mmCIF file of C-alpha atoms in Angstrom:
data_model
loop_
_atom_site.group_PDB
_atom_site.id
_atom_site.type_symbol
_atom_site.label_atom_id
_atom_site.label_comp_id
_atom_site.label_asym_id
_atom_site.label_seq_id
_atom_site.Cartn_x
_atom_site.Cartn_y
_atom_site.Cartn_z
ATOM 1 C CA GLN A 1 -14.463 4.750 -0.054
ATOM 2 C CA SER A 2 -12.881 8.133 -0.705
ATOM 3 C CA ALA A 3 -9.127 8.592 -0.657
ATOM 4 C CA LEU A 4 -7.241 10.739 1.814
ATOM 5 C CA THR A 5 -6.452 14.200 0.432
ATOM 6 C CA GLN A 6 -2.866 15.157 -0.390
ATOM 7 C CA PRO A 7 -1.489 18.088 -2.406
ATOM 8 C CA ALA A 8 -0.748 17.050 -5.983
ATOM 9 C CA SER A 9 2.769 18.431 -5.888
ATOM 10 C CA VAL A 10 5.334 19.933 -3.545
ATOM 11 C CA SER A 11 8.748 21.255 -4.496
ATOM 12 C CA GLY A 12 11.856 22.526 -2.773
ATOM 13 C CA SER A 13 15.512 23.274 -3.322
ATOM 14 C CA PRO A 14 18.283 20.986 -2.095
ATOM 15 C CA GLY A 15 18.819 21.402 1.621
ATOM 16 C CA GLN A 16 15.381 22.869 2.270
ATOM 17 C CA SER A 17 12.565 21.263 4.243
ATOM 18 C CA ILE A 18 9.180 20.423 2.806
ATOM 19 C CA THR A 19 5.973 19.147 4.385
ATOM 20 C CA ILE A 20 3.278 17.017 2.768
ATOM 21 C CA SER A 21 -0.178 16.992 4.322
ATOM 22 C CA CYS A 22 -2.677 14.141 4.379
ATOM 23 C CA THR A 23 -6.245 14.985 5.360
ATOM 24 C CA GLY A 24 -8.851 12.429 6.288
ATOM 25 C CA THR A 25 -11.698 12.132 8.746
ATOM 26 C CA SER A 26 -12.354 10.986 12.292
ATOM 27 C CA SER A 27 -12.988 7.505 10.861
ATOM 28 C CA ASP A 28 -9.427 7.149 9.653
ATOM 29 C CA VAL A 29 -6.557 9.596 10.234
ATOM 30 C CA GLY A 30 -8.186 11.339 13.187
ATOM 31 C CA GLY A 31 -9.422 8.211 14.887
ATOM 32 C CA TYR A 32 -6.329 6.021 14.943
ATOM 33 C CA ASN A 33 -2.563 6.349 15.235
ATOM 34 C CA TYR A 34 -2.139 4.058 12.252
ATOM 35 C CA VAL A 35 -0.891 6.454 9.593
ATOM 36 C CA SER A 36 2.000 5.468 7.345
ATOM 37 C CA TRP A 37 3.877 7.100 4.479
ATOM 38 C CA TYR A 38 5.305 5.473 1.333
ATOM 39 C CA GLN A 39 7.871 6.651 -1.195
ATOM 40 C CA GLN A 40 7.577 5.418 -4.772
ATOM 41 C CA HIS A 41 10.105 6.032 -7.514
ATOM 42 C CA PRO A 42 8.954 5.585 -11.149
ATOM 43 C CA GLY A 43 8.504 1.940 -12.064
ATOM 44 C CA LYS A 44 9.342 0.755 -8.565
ATOM 45 C CA ALA A 45 7.371 -0.718 -5.685
ATOM 46 C CA PRO A 46 6.471 1.573 -2.785
ATOM 47 C CA LYS A 47 8.774 1.736 0.237
ATOM 48 C CA VAL A 48 7.629 2.551 3.769
ATOM 49 C CA MET A 49 9.192 5.698 5.222
ATOM 50 C CA ILE A 50 7.036 6.296 8.318
ATOM 51 C CA TYR A 51 4.495 4.117 10.156
ATOM 52 C CA ASP A 52 2.290 4.492 13.240
ATOM 53 C CA VAL A 53 2.277 8.273 12.575
ATOM 54 C CA ASN A 54 5.889 8.958 13.538
ATOM 55 C CA LYS A 55 7.942 5.770 13.663
ATOM 56 C CA ARG A 56 10.798 5.310 11.254
ATOM 57 C CA PRO A 57 11.745 1.810 10.017
ATOM 58 C CA SER A 58 15.326 0.702 10.315
ATOM 59 C CA GLY A 59 17.362 2.034 7.421
ATOM 60 C CA VAL A 60 15.197 5.071 6.679
ATOM 61 C CA SER A 61 16.988 8.399 6.953
ATOM 62 C CA ASN A 62 16.193 10.541 9.992
ATOM 63 C CA ARG A 63 15.531 13.384 7.538
ATOM 64 C CA PHE A 64 12.039 11.890 7.285
ATOM 65 C CA SER A 65 9.598 12.559 10.117
ATOM 66 C CA GLY A 66 5.864 12.248 10.664
ATOM 67 C CA SER A 67 3.236 13.889 12.810
ATOM 68 C CA LYS A 68 -0.519 14.194 13.191
ATOM 69 C CA SER A 69 -2.966 16.817 14.406
ATOM 70 C CA GLY A 70 -6.665 16.066 14.368
ATOM 71 C CA ASN A 71 -7.684 14.652 10.993
ATOM 72 C CA THR A 72 -4.468 15.713 9.240
ATOM 73 C CA ALA A 73 -1.171 13.860 9.167
ATOM 74 C CA SER A 74 2.063 15.315 7.840
ATOM 75 C CA LEU A 75 5.349 14.060 6.429
ATOM 76 C CA THR A 76 8.348 16.372 6.678
ATOM 77 C CA ILE A 77 11.498 15.866 4.649
ATOM 78 C CA SER A 78 14.381 17.963 5.924
ATOM 79 C CA GLY A 79 17.664 18.586 4.119
ATOM 80 C CA LEU A 80 16.008 17.788 0.788
ATOM 81 C CA GLN A 81 18.189 15.734 -1.563
ATOM 82 C CA ALA A 82 17.910 14.869 -5.245
ATOM 83 C CA GLU A 83 17.168 11.223 -4.384
ATOM 84 C CA ASP A 84 14.048 12.327 -2.481
ATOM 85 C CA GLU A 85 12.344 13.216 -5.771
ATOM 86 C CA ALA A 86 9.506 10.679 -5.981
ATOM 87 C CA ASP A 87 5.800 10.179 -5.366
ATOM 88 C CA TYR A 88 4.679 9.987 -1.750
ATOM 89 C CA TYR A 89 1.493 8.375 -0.448
ATOM 90 C CA CYS A 90 -0.028 8.412 3.002
ATOM 91 C CA SER A 91 -2.133 5.541 4.274
ATOM 92 C CA SER A 92 -4.407 5.067 7.251
ATOM 93 C CA TYR A 93 -6.413 2.358 8.925
ATOM 94 C CA ARG A 94 -10.122 3.116 8.499
ATOM 95 C CA SER A 95 -12.917 1.840 10.731
ATOM 96 C CA GLY A 96 -14.454 -1.387 9.512
ATOM 97 C CA ASN A 97 -11.141 -3.223 9.198
ATOM 98 C CA THR A 98 -10.196 -1.476 5.987
ATOM 99 C CA TYR A 99 -7.382 0.787 4.885
ATOM 100 C CA VAL A 100 -7.211 3.843 2.654
ATOM 101 C CA PHE A 101 -4.407 5.543 0.746
ATOM 102 C CA GLY A 102 -3.936 9.194 -0.050
ATOM 103 C CA THR A 103 -4.183 10.730 -3.501
ATOM 104 C CA GLY A 104 -0.406 10.989 -3.760
ATOM 105 C CA THR A 105 2.067 13.880 -3.891
ATOM 106 C CA LYS A 106 4.803 14.369 -6.448
ATOM 107 C CA VAL A 107 7.908 15.820 -4.796
ATOM 108 C CA THR A 108 10.220 17.762 -7.087
ATOM 109 C CA VAL A 109 13.720 18.823 -6.098
ATOM 110 C CA LEU A 110 14.451 22.073 -7.904
ATOM 111 C CA GLU B 1 16.307 -11.780 2.583
ATOM 112 C CA VAL B 2 12.619 -11.032 2.974
ATOM 113 C CA GLN B 3 11.013 -11.271 -0.450
ATOM 114 C CA LEU B 4 7.572 -11.239 -2.046
ATOM 115 C CA VAL B 5 7.125 -12.262 -5.678
ATOM 116 C CA GLU B 6 3.794 -11.848 -7.465
ATOM 117 C CA SER B 7 2.732 -13.867 -10.491
ATOM 118 C CA GLY B 8 -0.371 -14.691 -12.496
ATOM 119 C CA GLY B 9 -1.079 -11.343 -14.129
ATOM 120 C CA GLY B 10 -1.894 -10.919 -17.791
ATOM 121 C CA LEU B 11 -4.510 -9.916 -20.332
ATOM 122 C CA VAL B 12 -8.099 -10.989 -19.644
ATOM 123 C CA GLN B 13 -11.395 -10.085 -21.285
ATOM 124 C CA PRO B 14 -14.080 -8.142 -19.411
ATOM 125 C CA GLY B 15 -16.121 -10.560 -17.323
ATOM 126 C CA GLY B 16 -13.240 -12.984 -17.075
ATOM 127 C CA SER B 17 -11.331 -14.385 -14.115
ATOM 128 C CA LEU B 18 -7.722 -14.463 -12.992
ATOM 129 C CA ARG B 19 -5.821 -15.652 -9.929
ATOM 130 C CA LEU B 20 -2.782 -13.814 -8.644
ATOM 131 C CA SER B 21 -0.191 -15.471 -6.427
ATOM 132 C CA CYS B 22 2.365 -13.948 -4.075
ATOM 133 C CA ALA B 23 5.216 -16.226 -3.035
ATOM 134 C CA ALA B 24 6.859 -15.282 0.248
ATOM 135 C CA SER B 25 10.357 -16.160 1.415
ATOM 136 C CA GLY B 26 12.850 -15.135 4.061
ATOM 137 C CA PHE B 27 10.382 -14.857 6.934
ATOM 138 C CA THR B 28 7.773 -16.882 8.819
ATOM 139 C CA PHE B 29 4.866 -16.274 6.451
ATOM 140 C CA SER B 30 2.262 -17.814 8.767
ATOM 141 C CA SER B 31 2.902 -15.148 11.415
ATOM 142 C CA TYR B 32 1.971 -12.108 9.342
ATOM 143 C CA TRP B 33 -1.137 -10.419 8.024
ATOM 144 C CA MET B 34 -0.951 -9.707 4.310
ATOM 145 C CA HIS B 35 -2.518 -7.163 1.955
ATOM 146 C CA TRP B 36 -3.168 -6.604 -1.741
ATOM 147 C CA VAL B 37 -2.850 -3.060 -3.090
ATOM 148 C CA ARG B 38 -3.321 -1.998 -6.710
ATOM 149 C CA GLN B 39 -2.231 0.908 -8.887
ATOM 150 C CA ALA B 40 -3.882 1.733 -12.197
ATOM 151 C CA PRO B 41 -1.499 3.031 -14.887
ATOM 152 C CA GLY B 42 -0.414 6.553 -13.996
ATOM 153 C CA LYS B 43 -2.665 6.634 -10.935
ATOM 154 C CA GLY B 44 -2.321 6.324 -7.168
ATOM 155 C CA LEU B 45 -2.257 3.406 -4.769
ATOM 156 C CA VAL B 46 -5.573 1.814 -3.809
ATOM 157 C CA TRP B 47 -6.024 -0.674 -0.991
ATOM 158 C CA VAL B 48 -7.781 -3.865 -2.146
ATOM 159 C CA SER B 49 -7.887 -6.532 0.556
ATOM 160 C CA LEU B 50 -6.343 -7.964 3.711
ATOM 161 C CA ILE B 51 -6.096 -11.357 5.359
ATOM 162 C CA ASN B 52 -4.943 -12.239 8.860
ATOM 163 C CA SER B 53 -2.195 -14.700 9.658
ATOM 164 C CA ASP B 54 -4.309 -17.874 9.750
ATOM 165 C CA GLY B 55 -6.776 -16.846 7.049
ATOM 166 C CA SER B 56 -9.779 -16.600 9.343
ATOM 167 C CA THR B 57 -10.281 -12.849 8.867
ATOM 168 C CA THR B 58 -10.542 -11.049 5.527
ATOM 169 C CA SER B 59 -11.634 -7.612 4.412
ATOM 170 C CA TYR B 60 -12.206 -5.956 1.035
ATOM 171 C CA ALA B 61 -12.560 -2.561 -0.556
ATOM 172 C CA ASP B 62 -16.132 -1.850 -1.668
ATOM 173 C CA SER B 63 -15.007 -1.751 -5.303
ATOM 174 C CA VAL B 64 -14.022 -5.452 -5.288
ATOM 175 C CA LYS B 65 -16.309 -6.909 -2.622
ATOM 176 C CA GLY B 66 -18.201 -9.915 -3.939
ATOM 177 C CA ARG B 67 -15.894 -10.275 -6.960
ATOM 178 C CA PHE B 68 -12.440 -10.806 -5.407
ATOM 179 C CA THR B 69 -11.399 -13.390 -2.803
ATOM 180 C CA ILE B 70 -8.188 -13.265 -0.807
ATOM 181 C CA SER B 71 -6.738 -16.479 0.614
ATOM 182 C CA ARG B 72 -3.467 -17.994 1.732
ATOM 183 C CA ASP B 73 -1.718 -21.337 1.980
ATOM 184 C CA ASN B 74 0.683 -21.122 4.899
ATOM 185 C CA ALA B 75 2.160 -24.528 4.054
ATOM 186 C CA LYS B 76 3.173 -23.166 0.645
ATOM 187 C CA ASN B 77 4.070 -19.668 1.904
ATOM 188 C CA THR B 78 1.762 -18.218 -0.718
ATOM 189 C CA LEU B 79 -0.906 -15.517 -0.778
ATOM 190 C CA TYR B 80 -3.636 -15.494 -3.435
ATOM 191 C CA LEU B 81 -6.134 -13.095 -4.960
ATOM 192 C CA GLN B 82 -8.888 -14.738 -6.970
ATOM 193 C CA MET B 83 -10.550 -12.182 -9.229
ATOM 194 C CA HIS B 84 -13.892 -12.747 -10.980
ATOM 195 C CA THR B 85 -16.162 -10.618 -13.177
ATOM 196 C CA LEU B 86 -13.234 -8.402 -14.098
ATOM 197 C CA ARG B 87 -13.888 -4.908 -15.412
ATOM 198 C CA ALA B 88 -11.770 -2.455 -17.377
ATOM 199 C CA GLU B 89 -11.351 -0.397 -14.206
ATOM 200 C CA ASP B 90 -9.616 -3.358 -12.519
ATOM 201 C CA THR B 91 -6.669 -2.845 -14.888
ATOM 202 C CA ALA B 92 -3.700 -2.171 -12.623
ATOM 203 C CA VAL B 93 -0.445 -3.391 -11.188
ATOM 204 C CA TYR B 94 -1.316 -5.530 -8.177
ATOM 205 C CA TYR B 95 1.120 -5.543 -5.257
ATOM 206 C CA CYS B 96 1.167 -7.855 -2.265
ATOM 207 C CA ALA B 97 2.611 -6.514 0.978
ATOM 208 C CA ARG B 98 3.430 -7.866 4.412
ATOM 209 C CA VAL B 99 2.024 -6.040 7.432
ATOM 210 C CA ILE B 100 4.231 -5.097 10.363
ATOM 211 C CA SER B 101 2.893 -3.190 13.363
ATOM 212 C CA PHE B 102 -0.612 -2.796 11.903
ATOM 213 C CA SER B 103 0.072 0.239 9.764
ATOM 214 C CA CYS B 104 3.389 -0.695 8.231
ATOM 215 C CA PHE B 105 3.301 -2.394 4.813
ATOM 216 C CA ASP B 106 6.820 -3.792 4.381
ATOM 217 C CA PRO B 107 8.072 -5.118 2.098
ATOM 218 C CA TRP B 108 6.089 -4.932 -1.127
ATOM 219 C CA GLY B 109 6.406 -7.294 -4.058
ATOM 220 C CA GLN B 110 7.463 -6.062 -7.485
ATOM 221 C CA GLY B 111 3.870 -6.101 -8.721
ATOM 222 C CA SER B 112 1.897 -8.055 -11.313
ATOM 223 C CA LEU B 113 0.109 -6.281 -14.166
ATOM 224 C CA VAL B 114 -3.489 -7.198 -14.849
ATOM 225 C CA THR B 115 -5.016 -5.799 -18.041
ATOM 226 C CA VAL B 116 -8.751 -6.145 -18.615
ATOM 227 C CA SER B 117 -9.555 -5.495 -22.249
ATOM 228 C CA SER B 118 -11.315 -7.021 -25.220
#
């Protein structure tokens, strides 16, 4: 069960926008609108930022947005802030009643 | 406040067994699917297992199938992960998470560290 592919790192200056990609297959990302994104600060539990491709839970900043095209999902963080520095993971439902996470992306605010 | 608290982690020898618990509070536990997700030290998140609201449906990652069993006691508001034949590669922090809207894992517990070593 191979993980979804994410870039190892992405960086940006405060105020800029960055986009993290998450590439899977037609059996997961491309086949279902069940992609979610999680933010994890060091030593902390993950926190959901986006679910069902582009829905934002209550309390999550509207600077976070999600999208999907084919087998690739994306998370965009606009107006980058110091507090956004963290690891980000995508996740998708995969056929066979299983789930899969991405390899993770370290976001650095320069 | 919605809360999940894991317990039961610790040091176990290769080939040994361990049972993790996840105590839920602040919501109607019996109405939600639940998952276990693990994270090896310094590594990424890996999905482990899921169980539906009444315990009649379960699913596992290939890496733990046949060795791990997920279960729940809705009367005690508790989720379990029974782990057998543990290997060094099972060393990780194990998180439980509630499922909302199929793809939304929220919230997550604080995690329970399992170390498999001789």
